[in-house]
Amino acid sequence: MYWNREIETAGRNEIEKLQLDRLNRAIEGASKTSYYGKIFRENGVNASGIKSIKELSLLPFTTKNDLRLSYPDGMVAVARGEIVRMHASSGTTGKPTVIFYTARDISEWADLVARCMTATGTTRDDVFQNMMSYGLFTGGLGLHYGAERLGAMVIPSATGNSLRQIQLIQDFRTSVIHITPSYSLHLVEVIEQNGINPCDLGIKKAYLGAEPYSEETRTKIENQWGLDAYNSYGLSEMNGPGVAFECENKDGMHVWEDFYIPEIINPDTGETLPDGEEGELVLTHINREAMPIIRYRTRDLTRIIPEPCGCGRTHRRIERIKGRTDDMLIVGGVNVFPSQIESVLMKFPEVGNNYQIVLDRQNNLDRINIKVELYSKMFHGELKELKALNQRLVEELRALIVVNPRIELLEPGSLPPSTGKAVRVIDNRKI
Ligand code: DLL
């Protein structure tokens, strides 16, 4: 089943012709922004100057840091009045990464998501329960608009409140859910604790994404609910979800190449690698008015699957994300950088030099525990003082990283001293 057969099954030449045309338009748009205007001038890039898709590799990369430095609107290509929405990526160091959309961008994004959902067999007759966070995070509204475009009935239940989720599933006969893999594992436990077999709820499909998970976790989730689970990949910088999605064959995610040009590069040298080789995914958004982004380094490791897909779609697929080239952690779907935690801890004179971030999963929910050594001169062992300090640390950290951490204050010298490269993060989650 196709949402737009013509584009989804277009021949390679046709796709590349469209990409070239849109790429040059994206460059033209980007040139109007203060960020790219300068970068392009410095690198001698001009609109309509790209003659073949291969020349994309001559353009400079864009990084998350570039987005941060151009906060709040250094990458905006349209007048303020054209913008109808913004989203932001949580949990980045310093300023958040903000993405803007025009009305056309929102509409095109909804279309892409409708395309993804159709590729998995979802139709207007389905009831879609969207258990992703609504707000600045793109997972909620992104699929919400797409499902409405498709004509499905949307239950915008958002995350949490598991008992209400179950009630909604039962009362409205939800057939498709959108959920992070970790919340799915937790929700199943709550369902079972309530004496219900998740398989009896009649859910047919789940869209799983926003965080890394293994093929084994997918199989586990499928068996727990008795459904088909599809991998969904996206990132705020490229709109959000809807960048790459599995079709009914569940064998790699089709990247919608009429909107995005995927490249795989060697993360150390920046050199472009051929299809089939593993490296860092770089994406260019070639069809967004408000904010064209050229050669964005996702930091996600994957490969392009060179073989054609049995579904008939010609858009190339990427494999399940294998990891990241940076130290970004994803805790309950929220992006967290260890450096953010460090920046908060080090503001406190009571904090010593050593700390450790321990991630684990309790009842299938991610927990972030931070073990913090106190500074010997400030350590008096007064329980009241320690409690107050603990509270202040939790509040400051929560304000910056969104996730609620557990702080354990330790006597100086309690943590293993670092010899060489400090091991700051211990990830006990079995992803
Ligand atoms: O997580 C967008 C999204 C929402 C995708 C809902 C899918 C479903 P960000 O918060 O900007 O956007 O985080 C993007 O999350 O660079 C990956 O590292 C990771 N990620 C997203 N989807 C997957 C996936 C949304 N299916 C970052 N597998 C990305 C592995 C994923 N990692």
GROMACS .gro file of N, CA, C and O in nm, residues 115 243-245 253-258 260-262 281 283 304 315-318:
model
   80
  115ARG      N    1   0.274   0.900   0.489
  115ARG     CA    2   0.341   0.806   0.398
  115ARG      C    3   0.403   0.690   0.479
  115ARG      O    4   0.390   0.574   0.442
  243VAL      N    5   1.155   1.074   0.911
  243VAL     CA    6   1.273   1.081   0.824
  243VAL      C    7   1.294   0.944   0.758
  243VAL      O    8   1.313   0.934   0.637
  244ALA      N    9   1.292   0.839   0.840
  244ALA     CA   10   1.312   0.704   0.788
  244ALA      C   11   1.221   0.610   0.866
  244ALA      O   12   1.209   0.622   0.988
  245PHE      N   13   1.159   0.517   0.794
  245PHE     CA   14   1.055   0.434   0.856
  245PHE      C   15   1.054   0.298   0.789
  245PHE      O   16   1.078   0.288   0.669
  253MET      N   17   1.501   0.088   0.734
  253MET     CA   18   1.407   0.202   0.726
  253MET      C   19   1.429   0.282   0.598
  253MET      O   20   1.541   0.327   0.571
  254HIS      N   21   1.323   0.300   0.521
  254HIS     CA   22   1.332   0.381   0.398
  254HIS      C   23   1.352   0.527   0.436
  254HIS      O   24   1.273   0.582   0.513
  255VAL      N   25   1.455   0.588   0.381
  255VAL     CA   26   1.477   0.732   0.402
  255VAL      C   27   1.404   0.801   0.288
  255VAL      O   28   1.428   0.768   0.171
  256TRP      N   29   1.316   0.894   0.317
  256TRP     CA   30   1.238   0.957   0.210
  256TRP      C   31   1.325   1.053   0.132
  256TRP      O   32   1.349   1.166   0.171
  257GLU      N   33   1.374   1.001   0.018
  257GLU     CA   34   1.481   1.072  -0.053
  257GLU      C   35   1.433   1.193  -0.132
  257GLU      O   36   1.515   1.266  -0.187
  258ASP      N   37   1.304   1.214  -0.140
  258ASP     CA   38   1.258   1.338  -0.204
  258ASP      C   39   1.264   1.455  -0.104
  258ASP      O   40   1.247   1.571  -0.141
  260TYR      N   41   1.508   1.416   0.190
  260TYR     CA   42   1.637   1.408   0.259
  260TYR      C   43   1.739   1.341   0.168
  260TYR      O   44   1.707   1.241   0.104
  261ILE      N   45   1.860   1.394   0.167
  261ILE     CA   46   1.967   1.321   0.099
  261ILE      C   47   2.055   1.259   0.207
  261ILE      O   48   2.116   1.330   0.288
  262PRO      N   49   2.056   1.125   0.213
  262PRO     CA   50   2.141   1.060   0.313
  262PRO      C   51   2.281   1.034   0.259
  262PRO      O   52   2.299   1.003   0.141
  281LEU      N   53   2.574   0.880   0.978
  281LEU     CA   54   2.471   0.927   0.885
  281LEU      C   55   2.472   1.080   0.880
  281LEU      O   56   2.469   1.146   0.984
  283LEU      N   57   2.264   1.398   0.695
  283LEU     CA   58   2.138   1.422   0.624
  283LEU      C   59   2.128   1.567   0.578
  283LEU      O   60   2.162   1.659   0.654
  304ILE      N   61   2.383   0.228   0.471
  304ILE     CA   62   2.276   0.227   0.372
  304ILE      C   63   2.270   0.086   0.315
  304ILE      O   64   2.373   0.029   0.280
  315HIS      N   65   1.320   0.420  -0.248
  315HIS     CA   66   1.398   0.504  -0.157
  315HIS      C   67   1.486   0.413  -0.072
  315HIS      O   68   1.436   0.317  -0.012
  316ARG      N   69   1.615   0.445  -0.067
  316ARG     CA   70   1.710   0.355   0.000
  316ARG      C   71   1.681   0.342   0.149
  316ARG      O   72   1.623   0.430   0.211
  317ARG      N   73   1.726   0.229   0.204
  317ARG     CA   74   1.699   0.204   0.346
  317ARG      C   75   1.826   0.220   0.429
  317ARG      O   76   1.936   0.199   0.379
  318ILE      N   77   1.808   0.256   0.555
  318ILE     CA   78   1.920   0.252   0.650
  318ILE      C   79   1.892   0.141   0.750
  318ILE      O   80   1.776   0.109   0.779
   0.00000   0.00000   0.00000
